[in-house]
Tab-separated table of C-alpha atoms in Angstrom:
chain	number	residue	atom	x	y	z
T	547	UNK	CA	-16.706	7.393	-11.075
T	548	UNK	CA	-19.625	7.011	-8.713
T	549	UNK	CA	-18.144	3.979	-6.974
T	550	UNK	CA	-15.190	6.020	-5.794
T	551	UNK	CA	-17.406	8.457	-3.880
T	552	UNK	CA	-18.794	5.856	-1.491
T	553	UNK	CA	-16.247	6.567	1.241
T	554	UNK	CA	-15.315	10.018	2.425
T	555	UNK	CA	-11.673	10.745	1.777
T	556	UNK	CA	-11.241	7.920	-0.741
T	557	UNK	CA	-9.162	9.005	-3.727
T	558	UNK	CA	-11.161	9.492	-6.907
T	559	UNK	CA	-8.169	9.570	-9.270
T	560	UNK	CA	-5.768	6.683	-9.762
T	561	UNK	CA	-2.526	6.367	-11.707
T	562	UNK	CA	-2.956	4.854	-15.192
T	563	UNK	CA	-2.897	1.084	-15.391
T	564	UNK	CA	0.336	-0.023	-17.116
T	565	UNK	CA	-0.036	-3.703	-16.147
T	566	UNK	CA	-0.731	-4.965	-19.673
T	567	UNK	CA	2.268	-7.317	-19.599
T	568	UNK	CA	1.052	-8.948	-16.372
T	569	UNK	CA	-2.216	-10.221	-17.826
T	570	UNK	CA	-2.714	-13.698	-19.283
T	571	UNK	CA	-2.570	-13.953	-23.051
T	572	UNK	CA	-5.939	-13.428	-24.710
T	573	UNK	CA	-6.617	-13.848	-28.450
T	574	UNK	CA	-7.137	-10.510	-30.135
T	575	UNK	CA	-10.174	-11.774	-32.038
T	576	UNK	CA	-11.971	-12.976	-28.889
T	577	UNK	CA	-15.125	-10.991	-28.078
T	578	UNK	CA	-15.197	-8.791	-25.003
T	579	UNK	CA	-16.606	-10.402	-21.887
T	580	UNK	CA	-18.384	-9.086	-18.842
T	581	UNK	CA	-16.225	-8.061	-15.850
T	582	UNK	CA	-14.976	-11.073	-13.922
T	583	UNK	CA	-16.897	-12.253	-10.880
T	584	UNK	CA	-14.257	-12.613	-8.113
T	585	UNK	CA	-16.133	-15.579	-6.644
T	586	UNK	CA	-16.765	-17.413	-9.918
T	587	UNK	CA	-14.946	-20.718	-10.537
T	588	UNK	CA	-11.593	-20.273	-12.225
T	589	UNK	CA	-10.641	-22.318	-15.288
T	590	UNK	CA	-7.102	-21.016	-15.813
T	591	UNK	CA	-4.438	-22.872	-13.824
T	592	UNK	CA	-2.206	-20.814	-11.566
T	593	UNK	CA	0.811	-22.136	-13.441
T	594	UNK	CA	-0.321	-20.529	-16.701
T	595	UNK	CA	2.429	-18.471	-18.384
T	596	UNK	CA	2.316	-14.692	-18.133
T	597	UNK	CA	2.062	-12.495	-21.201
T	598	UNK	CA	5.436	-10.936	-20.397
T	599	UNK	CA	8.450	-10.519	-22.683
T	600	UNK	CA	10.075	-13.873	-23.463
T	601	UNK	CA	13.472	-12.745	-22.186
T	602	UNK	CA	11.979	-11.858	-18.801
T	603	UNK	CA	10.354	-15.284	-18.444
T	604	UNK	CA	13.689	-17.047	-18.893
T	605	UNK	CA	15.211	-15.126	-15.981
T	606	UNK	CA	13.044	-15.136	-12.851
T	607	UNK	CA	14.930	-12.327	-11.018
T	608	UNK	CA	14.830	-10.093	-14.094
T	609	UNK	CA	11.142	-10.881	-14.615
T	610	UNK	CA	10.411	-10.101	-10.954
T	611	UNK	CA	12.116	-6.705	-11.261
T	612	UNK	CA	10.248	-5.912	-14.488
T	613	UNK	CA	6.894	-6.753	-12.984
T	614	UNK	CA	7.664	-4.962	-9.714
T	615	UNK	CA	8.484	-1.809	-11.691
T	616	UNK	CA	5.146	-2.083	-13.515
T	617	UNK	CA	3.342	-2.379	-10.195
T	618	UNK	CA	5.252	0.589	-8.783
T	619	UNK	CA	4.323	2.642	-11.856
T	620	UNK	CA	0.658	1.836	-11.113
T	621	UNK	CA	1.063	3.235	-7.587
T	622	UNK	CA	1.638	0.031	-5.596
T	623	UNK	CA	4.606	0.099	-3.170
T	624	UNK	CA	6.742	-3.002	-3.824
T	625	UNK	CA	9.693	-4.913	-2.361
T	626	UNK	CA	11.627	-8.029	-3.462
T	627	UNK	CA	10.636	-11.487	-2.184
T	628	UNK	CA	12.380	-14.848	-2.068
T	629	UNK	CA	10.913	-18.053	-3.506
T	630	UNK	CA	9.494	-18.708	-0.010
T	631	UNK	CA	7.548	-15.410	-0.230
T	632	UNK	CA	9.622	-13.730	2.498
T	633	UNK	CA	11.355	-10.327	2.222
T	634	UNK	CA	14.536	-10.941	0.251
T	635	UNK	CA	16.776	-8.468	2.089
T	636	UNK	CA	17.898	-9.494	5.560
T	637	UNK	CA	17.475	-7.054	8.432
T	638	UNK	CA	20.520	-4.894	9.166
T	639	UNK	CA	19.616	-5.249	12.848
T	640	UNK	CA	19.722	-9.066	13.045
T	641	UNK	CA	21.445	-10.106	16.233
T	642	UNK	CA	21.095	-6.566	17.576
T	643	UNK	CA	17.372	-5.774	17.764
T	644	UNK	CA	16.419	-2.141	17.962
T	645	UNK	CA	14.202	-0.839	20.776
T	646	UNK	CA	11.838	0.523	19.654
T	647	UNK	CA	11.763	-1.519	16.438
T	648	UNK	CA	13.377	0.254	13.502
T	649	UNK	CA	11.077	0.614	10.519
T	650	UNK	CA	13.621	2.051	8.118
T	651	UNK	CA	14.570	5.220	9.955
T	652	UNK	CA	18.212	4.066	9.921
T	653	UNK	CA	18.287	4.527	6.149
T	654	UNK	CA	19.433	0.979	5.381
T	655	UNK	CA	17.497	-1.698	3.523
T	656	UNK	CA	16.123	-4.806	5.179
T	657	UNK	CA	12.976	-3.652	6.980
T	658	UNK	CA	10.531	-5.838	5.099
T	659	UNK	CA	7.271	-4.231	4.112
T	660	UNK	CA	8.495	-0.875	5.457
T	661	UNK	CA	11.005	-0.765	2.583
T	662	UNK	CA	8.255	-1.029	-0.044
T	663	UNK	CA	8.378	1.877	-2.483
T	664	UNK	CA	6.899	3.184	-5.729
T	665	UNK	CA	10.101	5.029	-6.630
T	666	UNK	CA	11.736	3.159	-9.542
T	667	UNK	CA	15.287	3.974	-8.430
T	668	UNK	CA	14.568	2.630	-4.931
T	669	UNK	CA	12.956	-0.483	-6.401
T	670	UNK	CA	16.006	-1.124	-8.598
T	671	UNK	CA	18.275	-0.568	-5.606
T	672	UNK	CA	16.384	-3.152	-3.569
T	673	UNK	CA	16.490	-5.760	-6.320
T	674	UNK	CA	20.193	-5.066	-6.885
T	675	UNK	CA	20.734	-5.833	-3.182
T	676	UNK	CA	18.766	-9.094	-3.556
T	677	UNK	CA	19.640	-10.583	-6.977
T	678	UNK	CA	18.145	-13.892	-5.834
T	679	UNK	CA	14.627	-12.425	-5.561
T	680	UNK	CA	12.146	-14.226	-7.827
T	681	UNK	CA	9.053	-12.311	-6.766
T	682	UNK	CA	7.819	-9.110	-5.234
T	683	UNK	CA	5.455	-8.093	-2.481
T	684	UNK	CA	2.904	-5.280	-2.623
T	685	UNK	CA	2.417	-3.346	0.613
T	686	UNK	CA	-1.220	-3.037	1.690
T	687	UNK	CA	-2.851	-0.057	3.355
T	688	UNK	CA	-0.546	2.473	1.700
T	689	UNK	CA	-1.591	5.436	-0.482
T	690	UNK	CA	-2.792	6.032	-3.107
T	691	UNK	CA	-4.812	2.790	-3.274
T	692	UNK	CA	-4.880	1.755	0.420
T	693	UNK	CA	-4.970	-1.818	-0.847
T	694	UNK	CA	-6.879	-4.496	1.073
T	695	UNK	CA	-6.197	-8.122	0.194
T	696	UNK	CA	-8.720	-10.895	0.822
T	697	UNK	CA	-6.874	-14.225	0.711
T	698	UNK	CA	-9.259	-17.111	0.013
T	699	UNK	CA	-7.483	-20.294	1.064
T	700	UNK	CA	-8.150	-23.847	-0.074
T	701	UNK	CA	-5.578	-25.725	2.011
T	702	UNK	CA	-6.159	-28.069	4.947
T	703	UNK	CA	-9.851	-28.494	4.217
T	704	UNK	CA	-10.567	-24.753	4.169
T	705	UNK	CA	-12.905	-23.230	1.601
T	706	UNK	CA	-12.419	-19.484	1.717
T	707	UNK	CA	-14.454	-18.923	-1.445
T	708	UNK	CA	-17.572	-20.539	0.017
T	709	UNK	CA	-16.974	-18.748	3.310
T	710	UNK	CA	-16.910	-15.365	1.541
T	711	UNK	CA	-20.095	-16.197	-0.376
T	712	UNK	CA	-21.718	-17.076	2.944
T	713	UNK	CA	-20.698	-13.744	4.484
T	714	UNK	CA	-21.928	-11.899	1.396
T	715	UNK	CA	-25.373	-13.484	1.630
T	716	UNK	CA	-25.573	-13.378	5.427
T	717	UNK	CA	-24.806	-9.649	5.615
T	718	UNK	CA	-26.355	-8.612	2.315
T	719	UNK	CA	-23.418	-7.026	0.497
T	720	UNK	CA	-22.459	-7.580	-3.165
T	721	UNK	CA	-19.026	-8.708	-4.281
T	722	UNK	CA	-18.054	-6.428	-7.178
T	723	UNK	CA	-15.716	-7.596	-9.954
T	724	UNK	CA	-12.180	-6.733	-8.896
T	725	UNK	CA	-8.543	-7.564	-9.560
T	726	UNK	CA	-8.007	-11.226	-8.674
T	727	UNK	CA	-4.707	-13.104	-8.425
T	728	UNK	CA	-4.643	-16.902	-8.640
T	729	UNK	CA	-2.258	-18.660	-6.255
T	730	UNK	CA	-0.298	-21.862	-6.950
T	731	UNK	CA	-2.241	-23.722	-4.220
T	732	UNK	CA	-5.594	-23.114	-5.940
T	733	UNK	CA	-6.658	-20.131	-3.835
T	734	UNK	CA	-7.105	-16.554	-4.913
T	735	UNK	CA	-6.389	-13.050	-3.685
T	736	UNK	CA	-9.108	-10.422	-4.149
T	737	UNK	CA	-7.860	-6.835	-4.227
T	738	UNK	CA	-9.962	-3.939	-2.967
T	739	UNK	CA	-9.224	-0.280	-2.391
T	740	UNK	CA	-10.069	1.210	0.992
T	741	UNK	CA	-10.345	4.616	2.627
T	742	UNK	CA	-7.316	6.181	4.370
T	743	UNK	CA	-8.865	5.337	7.730
T	744	UNK	CA	-9.694	3.381	9.739
T	745	UNK	CA	-6.786	1.037	8.986
T	746	UNK	CA	-7.717	-2.554	8.168
T	747	UNK	CA	-5.781	-4.986	10.409
T	748	UNK	CA	-4.168	-8.200	9.219
T	749	UNK	CA	-5.890	-11.373	10.336
T	750	UNK	CA	-5.854	-15.130	9.770
T	751	UNK	CA	-9.221	-16.896	9.844
T	752	UNK	CA	-10.804	-14.183	11.979
T	753	UNK	CA	-13.402	-13.173	9.390
T	754	UNK	CA	-14.270	-16.801	8.615
T	755	UNK	CA	-12.454	-20.125	8.189
T	756	UNK	CA	-10.300	-19.994	5.067
T	757	UNK	CA	-10.260	-16.194	4.805
T	758	UNK	CA	-7.092	-14.273	5.632
T	759	UNK	CA	-6.899	-10.489	5.411
T	760	UNK	CA	-3.919	-8.373	4.402
T	761	UNK	CA	-4.197	-4.783	5.554
T	762	UNK	CA	-1.951	-2.120	7.059
T	763	UNK	CA	1.521	-3.530	7.686
T	764	UNK	CA	0.885	-6.595	5.512
T	765	UNK	CA	1.692	-7.434	1.925
T	766	UNK	CA	0.436	-9.528	-0.994
T	767	UNK	CA	2.559	-11.581	-3.374
T	768	UNK	CA	2.453	-9.717	-6.672
T	769	UNK	CA	1.210	-11.361	-9.889
T	770	UNK	CA	4.043	-12.835	-11.901
T	771	UNK	CA	6.050	-13.789	-8.806
T	772	UNK	CA	7.682	-17.218	-8.914
T	773	UNK	CA	7.649	-19.184	-5.645
T	774	UNK	CA	8.649	-22.695	-4.592
T	775	UNK	CA	5.062	-23.826	-5.269
T	776	UNK	CA	4.551	-22.075	-8.587
T	777	UNK	CA	3.705	-18.720	-10.085
T	778	UNK	CA	1.087	-16.173	-9.016
T	779	UNK	CA	-0.943	-14.947	-12.007
T	780	UNK	CA	-3.685	-12.450	-12.721
T	781	UNK	CA	-7.068	-13.979	-13.459
T	782	UNK	CA	-8.297	-13.477	-17.006
T	783	UNK	CA	-9.921	-10.185	-18.001
T	784	UNK	CA	-9.074	-8.219	-14.841
T	785	UNK	CA	-10.684	-4.830	-14.277
T	786	UNK	CA	-8.274	-1.926	-14.810
T	787	UNK	CA	-8.012	-1.344	-11.046
T	788	UNK	CA	-9.286	-2.861	-7.785
T	789	UNK	CA	-12.892	-2.153	-6.815
T	790	UNK	CA	-13.680	-0.124	-3.682
T	791	UNK	CA	-14.331	-2.424	-0.743
T	792	UNK	CA	-18.082	-2.780	-0.054
T	793	UNK	CA	-19.154	-0.723	2.975
T	794	UNK	CA	-20.491	-3.695	4.937
T	795	UNK	CA	-17.381	-5.760	4.261
T	796	UNK	CA	-15.221	-2.847	5.433
T	797	UNK	CA	-17.228	-2.745	8.656
T	798	UNK	CA	-16.595	-6.456	9.183
T	799	UNK	CA	-12.891	-6.019	8.478
T	800	UNK	CA	-12.434	-3.171	10.953
T	801	UNK	CA	-14.760	-4.423	13.710
T	802	UNK	CA	-13.091	-5.163	17.072
T	803	UNK	CA	-12.374	-8.832	17.827
T	804	UNK	CA	-15.407	-10.706	19.134
T	805	UNK	CA	-15.569	-11.268	22.908
T	806	UNK	CA	-14.624	-14.575	24.415
T	807	UNK	CA	-17.036	-17.371	23.474
T	808	UNK	CA	-20.081	-17.629	25.708
T	809	UNK	CA	-22.638	-20.417	25.603
T	810	UNK	CA	-26.090	-19.257	24.431
T	811	UNK	CA	-29.040	-19.601	26.824
T	812	UNK	CA	-30.423	-23.124	27.046
T	813	UNK	CA	-32.717	-23.911	24.133
T	814	UNK	CA	-31.650	-20.881	22.072
T	815	UNK	CA	-29.501	-21.890	19.080
T	816	UNK	CA	-26.645	-19.587	18.024
T	817	UNK	CA	-27.647	-16.954	15.480
T	818	UNK	CA	-25.373	-18.355	12.706
T	819	UNK	CA	-27.454	-21.569	12.639
T	820	UNK	CA	-30.319	-19.850	10.817
T	821	UNK	CA	-27.867	-18.215	8.426
T	822	UNK	CA	-26.342	-21.606	7.584
T	823	UNK	CA	-29.785	-22.976	6.717
T	824	UNK	CA	-30.560	-19.969	4.508
T	825	UNK	CA	-27.165	-20.315	2.833
T	826	UNK	CA	-27.863	-23.925	1.874
T	827	UNK	CA	-31.432	-23.173	0.722
T	828	UNK	CA	-30.094	-20.450	-1.615
T	829	UNK	CA	-27.572	-22.771	-3.300
T	830	UNK	CA	-27.535	-22.355	-7.090
T	831	UNK	CA	-26.962	-25.367	-9.373
T	832	UNK	CA	-23.362	-26.468	-9.295
T	833	UNK	CA	-22.810	-25.294	-5.716
T	834	UNK	CA	-25.379	-27.356	-3.805
T	835	UNK	CA	-23.061	-30.076	-2.479
T	836	UNK	CA	-20.198	-27.651	-1.815
T	837	UNK	CA	-22.404	-25.291	0.181
T	838	UNK	CA	-24.035	-28.116	2.107
T	839	UNK	CA	-20.660	-29.636	2.978
T	840	UNK	CA	-19.291	-26.280	4.114
T	841	UNK	CA	-22.357	-25.506	6.232
T	842	UNK	CA	-22.287	-28.972	7.796
T	843	UNK	CA	-18.600	-28.483	8.677
T	844	UNK	CA	-19.396	-25.174	10.370
T	845	UNK	CA	-22.231	-26.846	12.278
T	846	UNK	CA	-19.823	-29.558	13.441
T	847	UNK	CA	-17.326	-26.957	14.605
T	848	UNK	CA	-20.075	-25.247	16.624
T	849	UNK	CA	-21.091	-28.498	18.269
T	850	UNK	CA	-24.422	-28.443	16.422
T	851	UNK	CA	-23.791	-31.164	13.863
T	852	UNK	CA	-26.489	-33.542	15.096
T	853	UNK	CA	-28.961	-30.804	16.007
T	854	UNK	CA	-28.810	-29.207	12.541
T	855	UNK	CA	-28.509	-32.374	10.451
T	856	UNK	CA	-32.250	-32.667	9.797
T	857	UNK	CA	-32.650	-28.955	8.993
T	858	UNK	CA	-29.637	-29.000	6.686
T	859	UNK	CA	-31.017	-32.075	4.931
T	860	UNK	CA	-34.367	-30.355	4.423
T	861	UNK	CA	-32.638	-27.219	3.118
T	862	UNK	CA	-30.592	-29.309	0.681
T	863	UNK	CA	-33.706	-31.129	-0.556
T	864	UNK	CA	-35.253	-27.699	-1.181
T	865	UNK	CA	-32.437	-27.064	-3.693
T	866	UNK	CA	-33.090	-30.341	-5.522
T	867	UNK	CA	-30.633	-32.722	-3.855
T	868	UNK	CA	-32.029	-36.073	-2.848
T	869	UNK	CA	-32.221	-37.030	0.808
T	870	UNK	CA	-29.578	-39.696	0.197
T	871	UNK	CA	-27.160	-37.219	-1.363
T	872	UNK	CA	-27.721	-34.714	1.433
T	873	UNK	CA	-27.212	-37.285	4.201
T	874	UNK	CA	-24.037	-38.571	2.527
T	875	UNK	CA	-22.602	-35.070	2.305
T	876	UNK	CA	-23.466	-34.275	5.932
T	877	UNK	CA	-21.959	-37.583	7.034
T	878	UNK	CA	-18.766	-36.714	5.157
T	879	UNK	CA	-18.593	-33.397	7.007
T	880	UNK	CA	-19.097	-35.218	10.318
T	881	UNK	CA	-16.197	-37.569	9.537
T	882	UNK	CA	-13.981	-34.603	8.684
T	883	UNK	CA	-14.895	-32.994	12.006
């Protein structure tokens, strides 16, 4: 496929996709739909039942093993997780830390993401050692997929979905349809494949507020996993495999951390200010208030709430919002700040 030739060294062949039992139930007579937009609003609740065998659904540990084996068959290294989404097997070195840190060289289980495997016998061995596991983790950054997870959070006032749309428009890269997992908290995980190098680091909020990244050394909670807050499920009509990460997004993910904050020269607004205005002006119907609120929150965080209020109001009016609606939304963002 042409999309798989965008990065040198990226694998062009993938294992077959045996994840049929992990997808939400869909009526057989329903017409085919276009590939899912990973940033489109989701209608299916994250607590929706999986289309897995009934016996597996009545036994969370058995269901977790079944689904982990399916993921391993598709080429994703897996490991068992507890209901709190932590590795289910305790470290054999607890109380006696190894220097340097052991990452499984000792041959025993209990090294977290370093235990993750695609070998079915190893997977069964891990779950046998942790019969309390109700979920599984998928190691990122490992061959053959070199998975990259974009975690769009919605907790504590964050809006990772809007933040990703902003980055997409600001830097001019498309967001292709890709495998998307809905989380119990209302967020979503977007899966992308990456090149073997450079490795994508893990980060929390570094790319933008509400966006966490799972790369080399990190893991994602696999679809079908049962946690204390609910079940992780695949979004409806998933593509057969994750899309390659867009080039520009990969550059953002692997860029070095920004230098320490420095005040701009007097009278020169920060560069993101213009991007926030453009982002609001480009709001499609149904997203106008959400985009305005998000942009106003970012302006508040930058100390530019008052300076940009008039420009944000004008941008919102350009989209069709009334001045009263725009001012009320900006005032709400100011109160949140």
